mmCIF file of C-alpha atoms in Angstrom:
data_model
loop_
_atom_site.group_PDB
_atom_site.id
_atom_site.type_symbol
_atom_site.label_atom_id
_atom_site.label_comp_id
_atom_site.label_asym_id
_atom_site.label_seq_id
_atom_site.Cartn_x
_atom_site.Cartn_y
_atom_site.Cartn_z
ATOM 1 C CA UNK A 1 -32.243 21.744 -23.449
ATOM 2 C CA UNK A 2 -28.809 23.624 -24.067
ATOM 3 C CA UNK A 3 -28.082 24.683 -27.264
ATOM 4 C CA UNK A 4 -25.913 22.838 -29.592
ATOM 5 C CA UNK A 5 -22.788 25.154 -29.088
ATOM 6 C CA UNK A 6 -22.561 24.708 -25.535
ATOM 7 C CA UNK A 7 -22.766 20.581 -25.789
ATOM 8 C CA UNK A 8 -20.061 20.710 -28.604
ATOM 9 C CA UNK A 9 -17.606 22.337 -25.752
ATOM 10 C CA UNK A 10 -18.885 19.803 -23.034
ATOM 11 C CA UNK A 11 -18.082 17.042 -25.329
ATOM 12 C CA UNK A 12 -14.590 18.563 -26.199
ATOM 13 C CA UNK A 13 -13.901 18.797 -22.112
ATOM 14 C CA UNK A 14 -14.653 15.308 -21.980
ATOM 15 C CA UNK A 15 -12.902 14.167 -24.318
ATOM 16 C CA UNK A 16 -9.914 15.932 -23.178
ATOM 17 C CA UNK A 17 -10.276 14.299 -20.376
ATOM 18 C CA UNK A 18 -10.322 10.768 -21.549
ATOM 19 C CA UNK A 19 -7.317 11.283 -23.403
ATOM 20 C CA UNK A 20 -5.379 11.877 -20.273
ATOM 21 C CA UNK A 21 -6.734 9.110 -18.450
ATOM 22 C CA UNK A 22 -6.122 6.625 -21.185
ATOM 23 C CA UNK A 23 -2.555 7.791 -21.019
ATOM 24 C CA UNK A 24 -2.444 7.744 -17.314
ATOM 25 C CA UNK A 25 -3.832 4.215 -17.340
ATOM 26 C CA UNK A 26 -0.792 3.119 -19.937
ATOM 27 C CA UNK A 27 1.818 4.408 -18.017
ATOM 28 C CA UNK A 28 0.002 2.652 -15.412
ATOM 29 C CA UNK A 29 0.131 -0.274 -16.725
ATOM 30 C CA UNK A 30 4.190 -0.166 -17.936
ATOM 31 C CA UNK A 31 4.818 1.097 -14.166
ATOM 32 C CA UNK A 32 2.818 -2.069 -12.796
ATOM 33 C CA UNK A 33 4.830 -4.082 -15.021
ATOM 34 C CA UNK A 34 7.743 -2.970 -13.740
ATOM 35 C CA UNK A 35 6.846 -2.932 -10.077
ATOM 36 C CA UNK A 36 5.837 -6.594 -10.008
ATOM 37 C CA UNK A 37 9.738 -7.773 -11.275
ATOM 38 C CA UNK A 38 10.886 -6.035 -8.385
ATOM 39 C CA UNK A 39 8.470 -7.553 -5.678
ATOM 40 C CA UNK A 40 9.111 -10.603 -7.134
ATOM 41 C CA UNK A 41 12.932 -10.519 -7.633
ATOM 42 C CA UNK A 42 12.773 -9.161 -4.132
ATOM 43 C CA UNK A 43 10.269 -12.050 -2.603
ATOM 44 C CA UNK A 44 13.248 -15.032 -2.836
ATOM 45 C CA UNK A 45 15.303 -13.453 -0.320
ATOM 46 C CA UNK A 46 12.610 -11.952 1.902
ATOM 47 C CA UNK A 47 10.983 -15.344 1.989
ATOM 48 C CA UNK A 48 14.518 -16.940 2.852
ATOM 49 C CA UNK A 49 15.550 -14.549 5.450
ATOM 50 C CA UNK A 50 12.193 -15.258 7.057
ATOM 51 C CA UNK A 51 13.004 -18.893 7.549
ATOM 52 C CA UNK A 52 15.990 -18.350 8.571
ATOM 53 C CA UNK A 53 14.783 -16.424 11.265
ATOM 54 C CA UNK A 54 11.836 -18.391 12.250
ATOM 55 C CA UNK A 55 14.486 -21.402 12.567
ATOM 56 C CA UNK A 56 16.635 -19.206 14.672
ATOM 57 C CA UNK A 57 14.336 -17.901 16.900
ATOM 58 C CA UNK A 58 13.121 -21.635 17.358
ATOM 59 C CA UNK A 59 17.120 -22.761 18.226
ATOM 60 C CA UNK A 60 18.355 -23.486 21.856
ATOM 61 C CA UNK A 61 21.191 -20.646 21.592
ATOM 62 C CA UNK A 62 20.922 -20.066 25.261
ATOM 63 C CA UNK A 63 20.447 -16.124 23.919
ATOM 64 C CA UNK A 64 17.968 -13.847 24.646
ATOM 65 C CA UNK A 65 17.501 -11.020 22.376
ATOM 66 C CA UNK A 66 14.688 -7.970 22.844
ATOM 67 C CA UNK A 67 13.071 -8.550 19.534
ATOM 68 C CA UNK A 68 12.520 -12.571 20.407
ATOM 69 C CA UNK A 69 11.097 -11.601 23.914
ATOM 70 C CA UNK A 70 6.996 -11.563 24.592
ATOM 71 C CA UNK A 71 5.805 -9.207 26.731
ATOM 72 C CA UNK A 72 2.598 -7.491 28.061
ATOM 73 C CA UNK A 73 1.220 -5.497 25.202
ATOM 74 C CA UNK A 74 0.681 -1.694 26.748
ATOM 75 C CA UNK A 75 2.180 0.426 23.708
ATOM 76 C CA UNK A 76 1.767 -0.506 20.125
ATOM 77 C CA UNK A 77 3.682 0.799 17.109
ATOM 78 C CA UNK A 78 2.414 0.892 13.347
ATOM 79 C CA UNK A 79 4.476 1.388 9.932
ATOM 80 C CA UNK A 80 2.287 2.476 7.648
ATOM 81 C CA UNK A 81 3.110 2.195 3.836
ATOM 82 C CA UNK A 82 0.863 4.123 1.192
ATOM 83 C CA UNK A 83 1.141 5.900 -1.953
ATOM 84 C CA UNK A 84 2.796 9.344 -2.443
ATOM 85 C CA UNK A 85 0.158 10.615 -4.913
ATOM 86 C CA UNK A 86 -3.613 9.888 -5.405
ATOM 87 C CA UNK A 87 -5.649 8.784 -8.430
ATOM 88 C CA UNK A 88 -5.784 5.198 -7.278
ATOM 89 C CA UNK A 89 -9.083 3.959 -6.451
ATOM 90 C CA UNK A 90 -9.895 3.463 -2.638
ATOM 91 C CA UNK A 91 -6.401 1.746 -2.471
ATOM 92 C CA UNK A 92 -5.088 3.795 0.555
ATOM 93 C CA UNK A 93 -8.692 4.555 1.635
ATOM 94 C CA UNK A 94 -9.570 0.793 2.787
ATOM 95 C CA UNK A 95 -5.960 0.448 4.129
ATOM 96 C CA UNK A 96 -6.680 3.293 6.204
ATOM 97 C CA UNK A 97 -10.122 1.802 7.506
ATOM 98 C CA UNK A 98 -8.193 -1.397 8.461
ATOM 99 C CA UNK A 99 -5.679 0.358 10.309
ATOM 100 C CA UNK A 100 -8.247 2.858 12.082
ATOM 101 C CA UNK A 101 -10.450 -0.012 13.597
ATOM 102 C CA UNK A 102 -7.674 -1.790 14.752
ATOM 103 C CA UNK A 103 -6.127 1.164 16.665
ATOM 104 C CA UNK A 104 -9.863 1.766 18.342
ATOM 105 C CA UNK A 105 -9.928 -1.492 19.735
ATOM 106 C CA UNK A 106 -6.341 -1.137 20.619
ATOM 107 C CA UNK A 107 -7.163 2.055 22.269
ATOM 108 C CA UNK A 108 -10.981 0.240 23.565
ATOM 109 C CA UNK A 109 -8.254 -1.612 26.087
ATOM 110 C CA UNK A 110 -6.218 1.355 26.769
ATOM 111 C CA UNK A 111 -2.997 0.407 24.837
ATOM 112 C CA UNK A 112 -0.814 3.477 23.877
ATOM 113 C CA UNK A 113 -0.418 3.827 20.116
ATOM 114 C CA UNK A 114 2.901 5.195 17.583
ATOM 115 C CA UNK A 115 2.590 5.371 13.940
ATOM 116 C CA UNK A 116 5.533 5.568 11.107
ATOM 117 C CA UNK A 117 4.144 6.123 8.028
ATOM 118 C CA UNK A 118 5.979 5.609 4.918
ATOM 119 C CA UNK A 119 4.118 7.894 1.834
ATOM 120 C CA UNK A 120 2.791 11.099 1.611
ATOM 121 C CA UNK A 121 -1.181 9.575 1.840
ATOM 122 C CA UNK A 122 -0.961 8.174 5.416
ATOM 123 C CA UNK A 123 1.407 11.534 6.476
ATOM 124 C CA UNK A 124 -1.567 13.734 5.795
ATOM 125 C CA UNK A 125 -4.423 11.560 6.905
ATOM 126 C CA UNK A 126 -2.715 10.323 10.137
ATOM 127 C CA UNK A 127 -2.202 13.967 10.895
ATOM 128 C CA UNK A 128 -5.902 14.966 10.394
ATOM 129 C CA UNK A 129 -7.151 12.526 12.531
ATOM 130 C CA UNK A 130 -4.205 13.730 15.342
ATOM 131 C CA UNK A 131 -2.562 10.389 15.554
ATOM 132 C CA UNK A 132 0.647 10.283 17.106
ATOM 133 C CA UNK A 133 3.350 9.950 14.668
ATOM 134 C CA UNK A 134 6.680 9.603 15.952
ATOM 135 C CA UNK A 135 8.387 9.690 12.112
ATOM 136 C CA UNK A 136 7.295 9.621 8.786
ATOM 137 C CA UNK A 137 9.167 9.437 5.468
ATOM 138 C CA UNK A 138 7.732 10.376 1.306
ATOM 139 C CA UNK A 139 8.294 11.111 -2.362
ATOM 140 C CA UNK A 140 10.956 8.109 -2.276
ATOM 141 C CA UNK A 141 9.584 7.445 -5.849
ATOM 142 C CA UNK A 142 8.597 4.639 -8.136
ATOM 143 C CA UNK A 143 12.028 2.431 -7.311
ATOM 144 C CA UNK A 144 12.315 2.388 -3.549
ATOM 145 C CA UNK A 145 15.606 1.161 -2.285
ATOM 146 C CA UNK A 146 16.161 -0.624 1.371
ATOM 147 C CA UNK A 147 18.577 2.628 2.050
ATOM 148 C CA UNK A 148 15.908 4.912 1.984
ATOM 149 C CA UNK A 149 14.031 2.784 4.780
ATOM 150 C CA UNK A 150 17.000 2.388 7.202
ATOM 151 C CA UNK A 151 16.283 5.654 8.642
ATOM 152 C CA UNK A 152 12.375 5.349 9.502
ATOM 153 C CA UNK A 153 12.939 1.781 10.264
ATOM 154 C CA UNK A 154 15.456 2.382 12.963
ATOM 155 C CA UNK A 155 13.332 4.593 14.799
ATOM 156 C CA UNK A 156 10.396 1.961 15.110
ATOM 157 C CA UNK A 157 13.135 -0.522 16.169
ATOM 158 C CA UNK A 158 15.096 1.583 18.653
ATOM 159 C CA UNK A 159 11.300 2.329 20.350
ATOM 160 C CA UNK A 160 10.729 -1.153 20.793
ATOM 161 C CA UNK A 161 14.330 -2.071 21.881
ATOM 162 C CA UNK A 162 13.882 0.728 24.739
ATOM 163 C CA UNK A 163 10.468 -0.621 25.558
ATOM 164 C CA UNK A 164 8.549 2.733 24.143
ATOM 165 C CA UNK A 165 6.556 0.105 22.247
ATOM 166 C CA UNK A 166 5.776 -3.631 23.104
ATOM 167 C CA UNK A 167 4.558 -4.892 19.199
ATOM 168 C CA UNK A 168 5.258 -3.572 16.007
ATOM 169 C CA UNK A 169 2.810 -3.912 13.457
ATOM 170 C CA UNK A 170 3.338 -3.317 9.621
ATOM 171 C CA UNK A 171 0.542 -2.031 7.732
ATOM 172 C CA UNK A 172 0.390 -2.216 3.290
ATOM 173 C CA UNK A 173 -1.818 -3.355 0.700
ATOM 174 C CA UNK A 174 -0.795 -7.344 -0.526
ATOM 175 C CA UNK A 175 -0.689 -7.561 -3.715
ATOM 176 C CA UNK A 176 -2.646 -10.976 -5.301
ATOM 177 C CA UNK A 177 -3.277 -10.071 -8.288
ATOM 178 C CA UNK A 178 -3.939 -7.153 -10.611
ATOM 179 C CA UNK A 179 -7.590 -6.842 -9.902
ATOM 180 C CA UNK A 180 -7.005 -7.857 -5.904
ATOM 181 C CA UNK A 181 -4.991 -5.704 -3.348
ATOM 182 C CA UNK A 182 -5.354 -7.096 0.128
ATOM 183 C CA UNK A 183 -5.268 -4.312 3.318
ATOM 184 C CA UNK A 184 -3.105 -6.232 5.548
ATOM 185 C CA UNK A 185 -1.755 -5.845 8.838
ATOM 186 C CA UNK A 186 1.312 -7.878 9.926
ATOM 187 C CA UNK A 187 3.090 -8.097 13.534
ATOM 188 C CA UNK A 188 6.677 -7.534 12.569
ATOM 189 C CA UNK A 189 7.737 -7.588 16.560
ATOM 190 C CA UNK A 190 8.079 -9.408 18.455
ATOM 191 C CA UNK A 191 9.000 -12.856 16.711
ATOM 192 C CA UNK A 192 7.277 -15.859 17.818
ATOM 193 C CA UNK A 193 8.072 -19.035 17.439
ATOM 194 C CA UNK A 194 6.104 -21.952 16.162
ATOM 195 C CA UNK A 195 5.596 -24.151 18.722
ATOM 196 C CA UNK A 196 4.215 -27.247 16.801
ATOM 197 C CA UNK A 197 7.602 -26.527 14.562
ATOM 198 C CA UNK A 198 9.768 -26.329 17.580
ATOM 199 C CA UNK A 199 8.552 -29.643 18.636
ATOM 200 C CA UNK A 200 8.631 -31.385 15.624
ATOM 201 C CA UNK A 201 11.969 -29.985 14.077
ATOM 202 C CA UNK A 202 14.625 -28.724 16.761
ATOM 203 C CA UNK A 203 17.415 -26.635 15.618
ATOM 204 C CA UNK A 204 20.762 -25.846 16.101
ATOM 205 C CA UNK A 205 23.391 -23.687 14.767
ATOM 206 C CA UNK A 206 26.979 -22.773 15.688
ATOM 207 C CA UNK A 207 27.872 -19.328 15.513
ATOM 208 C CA UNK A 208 30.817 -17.041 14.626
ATOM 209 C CA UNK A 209 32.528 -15.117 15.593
ATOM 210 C CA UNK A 210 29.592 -14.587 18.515
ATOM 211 C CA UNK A 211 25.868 -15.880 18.559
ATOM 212 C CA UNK A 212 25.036 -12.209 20.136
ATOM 213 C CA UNK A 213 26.670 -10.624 17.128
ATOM 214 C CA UNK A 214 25.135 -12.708 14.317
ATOM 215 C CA UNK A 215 21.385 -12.623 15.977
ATOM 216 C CA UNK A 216 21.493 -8.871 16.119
ATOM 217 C CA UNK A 217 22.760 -8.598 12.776
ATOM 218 C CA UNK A 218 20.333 -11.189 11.408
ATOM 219 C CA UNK A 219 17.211 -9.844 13.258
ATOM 220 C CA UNK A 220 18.294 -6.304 11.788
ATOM 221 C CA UNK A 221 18.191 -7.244 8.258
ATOM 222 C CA UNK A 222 15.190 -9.545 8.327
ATOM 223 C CA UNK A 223 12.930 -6.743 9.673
ATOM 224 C CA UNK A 224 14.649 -3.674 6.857
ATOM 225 C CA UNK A 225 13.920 -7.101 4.490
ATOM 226 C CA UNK A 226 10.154 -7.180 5.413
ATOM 227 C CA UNK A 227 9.645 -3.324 4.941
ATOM 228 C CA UNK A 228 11.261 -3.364 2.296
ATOM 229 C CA UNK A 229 9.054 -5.922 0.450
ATOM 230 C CA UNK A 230 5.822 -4.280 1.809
ATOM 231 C CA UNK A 231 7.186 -1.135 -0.099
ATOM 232 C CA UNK A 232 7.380 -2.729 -3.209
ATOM 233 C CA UNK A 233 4.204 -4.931 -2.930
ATOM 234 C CA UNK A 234 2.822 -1.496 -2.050
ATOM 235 C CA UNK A 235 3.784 0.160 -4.946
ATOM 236 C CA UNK A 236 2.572 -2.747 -6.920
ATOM 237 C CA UNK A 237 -0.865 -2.371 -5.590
ATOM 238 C CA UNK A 238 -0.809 1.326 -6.434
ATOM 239 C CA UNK A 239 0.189 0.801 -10.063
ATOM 240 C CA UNK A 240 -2.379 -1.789 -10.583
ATOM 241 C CA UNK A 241 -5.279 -0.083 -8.655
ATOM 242 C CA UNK A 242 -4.073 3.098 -11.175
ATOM 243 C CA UNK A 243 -4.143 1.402 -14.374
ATOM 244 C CA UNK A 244 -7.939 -0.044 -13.378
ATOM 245 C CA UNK A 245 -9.086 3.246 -11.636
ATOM 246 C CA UNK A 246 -8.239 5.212 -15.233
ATOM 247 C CA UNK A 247 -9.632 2.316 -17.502
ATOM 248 C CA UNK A 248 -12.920 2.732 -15.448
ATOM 249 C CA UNK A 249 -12.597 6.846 -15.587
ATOM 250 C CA UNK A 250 -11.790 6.134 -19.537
ATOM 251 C CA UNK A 251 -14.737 3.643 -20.003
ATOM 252 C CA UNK A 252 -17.167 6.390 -17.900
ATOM 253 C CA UNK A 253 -15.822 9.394 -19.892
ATOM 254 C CA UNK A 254 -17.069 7.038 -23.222
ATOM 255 C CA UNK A 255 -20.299 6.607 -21.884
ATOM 256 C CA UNK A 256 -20.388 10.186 -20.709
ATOM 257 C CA UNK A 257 -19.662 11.727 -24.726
ATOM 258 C CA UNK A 258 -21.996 9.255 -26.268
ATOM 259 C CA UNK A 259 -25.093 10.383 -24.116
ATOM 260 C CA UNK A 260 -23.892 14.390 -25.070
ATOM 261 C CA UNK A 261 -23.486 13.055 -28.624
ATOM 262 C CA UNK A 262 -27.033 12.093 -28.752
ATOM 263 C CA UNK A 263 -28.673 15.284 -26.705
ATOM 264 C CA UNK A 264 -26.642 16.621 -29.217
ATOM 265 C CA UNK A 265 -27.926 15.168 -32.250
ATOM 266 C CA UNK A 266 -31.838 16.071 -30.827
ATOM 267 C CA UNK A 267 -30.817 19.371 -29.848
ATOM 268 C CA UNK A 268 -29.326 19.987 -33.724
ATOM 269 C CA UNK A 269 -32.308 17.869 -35.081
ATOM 270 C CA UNK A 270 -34.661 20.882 -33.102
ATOM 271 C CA UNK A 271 -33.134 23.365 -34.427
ATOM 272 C CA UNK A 272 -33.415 22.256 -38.042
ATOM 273 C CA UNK A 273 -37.156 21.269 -37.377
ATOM 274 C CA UNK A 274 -37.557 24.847 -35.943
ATOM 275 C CA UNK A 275 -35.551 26.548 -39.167
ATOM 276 C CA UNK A 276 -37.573 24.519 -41.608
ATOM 277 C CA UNK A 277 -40.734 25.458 -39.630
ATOM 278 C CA UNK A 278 -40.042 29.086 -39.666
ATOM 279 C CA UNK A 279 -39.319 28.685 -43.455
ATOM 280 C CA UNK A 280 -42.480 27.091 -44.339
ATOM 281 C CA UNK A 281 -44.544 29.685 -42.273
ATOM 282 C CA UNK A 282 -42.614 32.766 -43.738
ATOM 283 C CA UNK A 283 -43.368 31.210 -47.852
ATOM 284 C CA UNK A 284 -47.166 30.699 -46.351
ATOM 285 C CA UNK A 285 -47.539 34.194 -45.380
ATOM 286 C CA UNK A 286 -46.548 35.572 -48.421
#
């Protein structure tokens, strides 16, 4: 058993320890907070703009457009949105599984694959497992804006606009609720229409100054709309899986100084046995 000094200093470490997760876990929790206003003060107009585009793409315009065209799927492109830093539970981890068995059966048929990642996790593990990354972006902080995703965005769009990629798939964690984060993976490119919808509700719009003009510009900001509300649901994930990952390392690090407290409490209980022992033998001797 280790002597009574030595458990007094493990039981300091520990609770060391638990302080800073307790603290971690309540700036957490103020960060969640303030991540879930902006996903949902940014969900009306990324809902919105999605309509509007499903409508559109469902119109008779008599326009083609690259990002409303099907074709055979040889090359596949990924955006990838994690967290910058770590001490989140196995958010990124099981995002990261979802996304790796999908790109073996992609690569199962022989499809070619690109990956944009968005957050210093899925840099460095999409790098260690030599996956081709064609751009990457990180550290754009706690209050992501849609400027900072132009950029990175652009580059997964111009690839699929000069046929370097024939679907785009976004990759983040949903976020349900704060014990629930969702991996998801969700073709941005190209847009389909409903066909049931098409049938049942034809539309039509008049353009100006030029249906060519407005669909590019539309199609544009609908897809730096989605990416920008993965971000933030993102980020809402990461705050919530935080605040539970340092209540649990909080709740452990109790547990942990109540079982030292009582090896403790034996291990001082010994030595006062073993003191009043060697007391009682040294009076009997004499």
């Amino acid at each position: 058993m280790a002597g009574a000094k030595e458990i007094r200093t493990k039981i300091s470490s520990v609770q060391s320890t638990q302080k800073i997760t307790r603290a971690m876990e309540m700036v957490a929790a103020s960060k969640m907070r303030a991540a879930q206003n902006r996903m949902n003060a940014a969900r009306p107009y990324a809902y919105k703009i999605r309509d509007v585009i499903g409508h559109l793409a469902q119109a008779d315009i008599k326009l083609t457009h690259p990002f409303l065209e099907e074709r055979e799927i040889k090359k596949v492109g990924y955006i990838i949105v994690s967290s910058d830093r770590g001490l989140c539970g196995g958010l990124n981890n099981n995002l990261f599984k979802a996304i790796v068995r999908d790109m073996e059966a992609n690569e199962t048929e022989g499809k070619e694959l690109k990956v944009c990642t968005i957050g210093s996790k899925a840099s460095g593990f999409f790098a260690s497992i030599n996956a081709n990354v064609v751009s990457h972006t990180a550290q754009i902080g706690d209050t992501p804006t849609v400027e900072q995703l132009i950029g990175i965005v652009k580059v997964m769009l111009d690839e699929y606009r000069n046929g370097d990629i024939d679907k785009l798939v976004i990759c983040y964690n949903r976020f349900e609720n704060t014990m629930t984060q969702a991996p998801t993976l969700e073709t941005v490119l190209p847009l389909v229409p409903d066909e049931e919808e098409l049938r049942n509700y034809p539309w039509e719009y008049e353009f100006e100054p030029s249906a060519a003009g407005v669909l590019e510009y539309l199609l544009c900001r609908y897809i730096e709309s989605l990416v920008y509300q993965c971000v933030v649901e993102n980020a809402a994930c990461e705050q919530s899986a935080r605040m539970i990952a340092m209540k649990s390392a909080s709740d452990n690090a109790g547990d942990i100084i109540n079982e030292l407290q009582l090896i403790y409490n034996k291990a001082r209980q010994a030595a006062i046995t073993q003191e009043i022992a060697e007391i009682v033998g040294g009076a009997a001797a004499v």
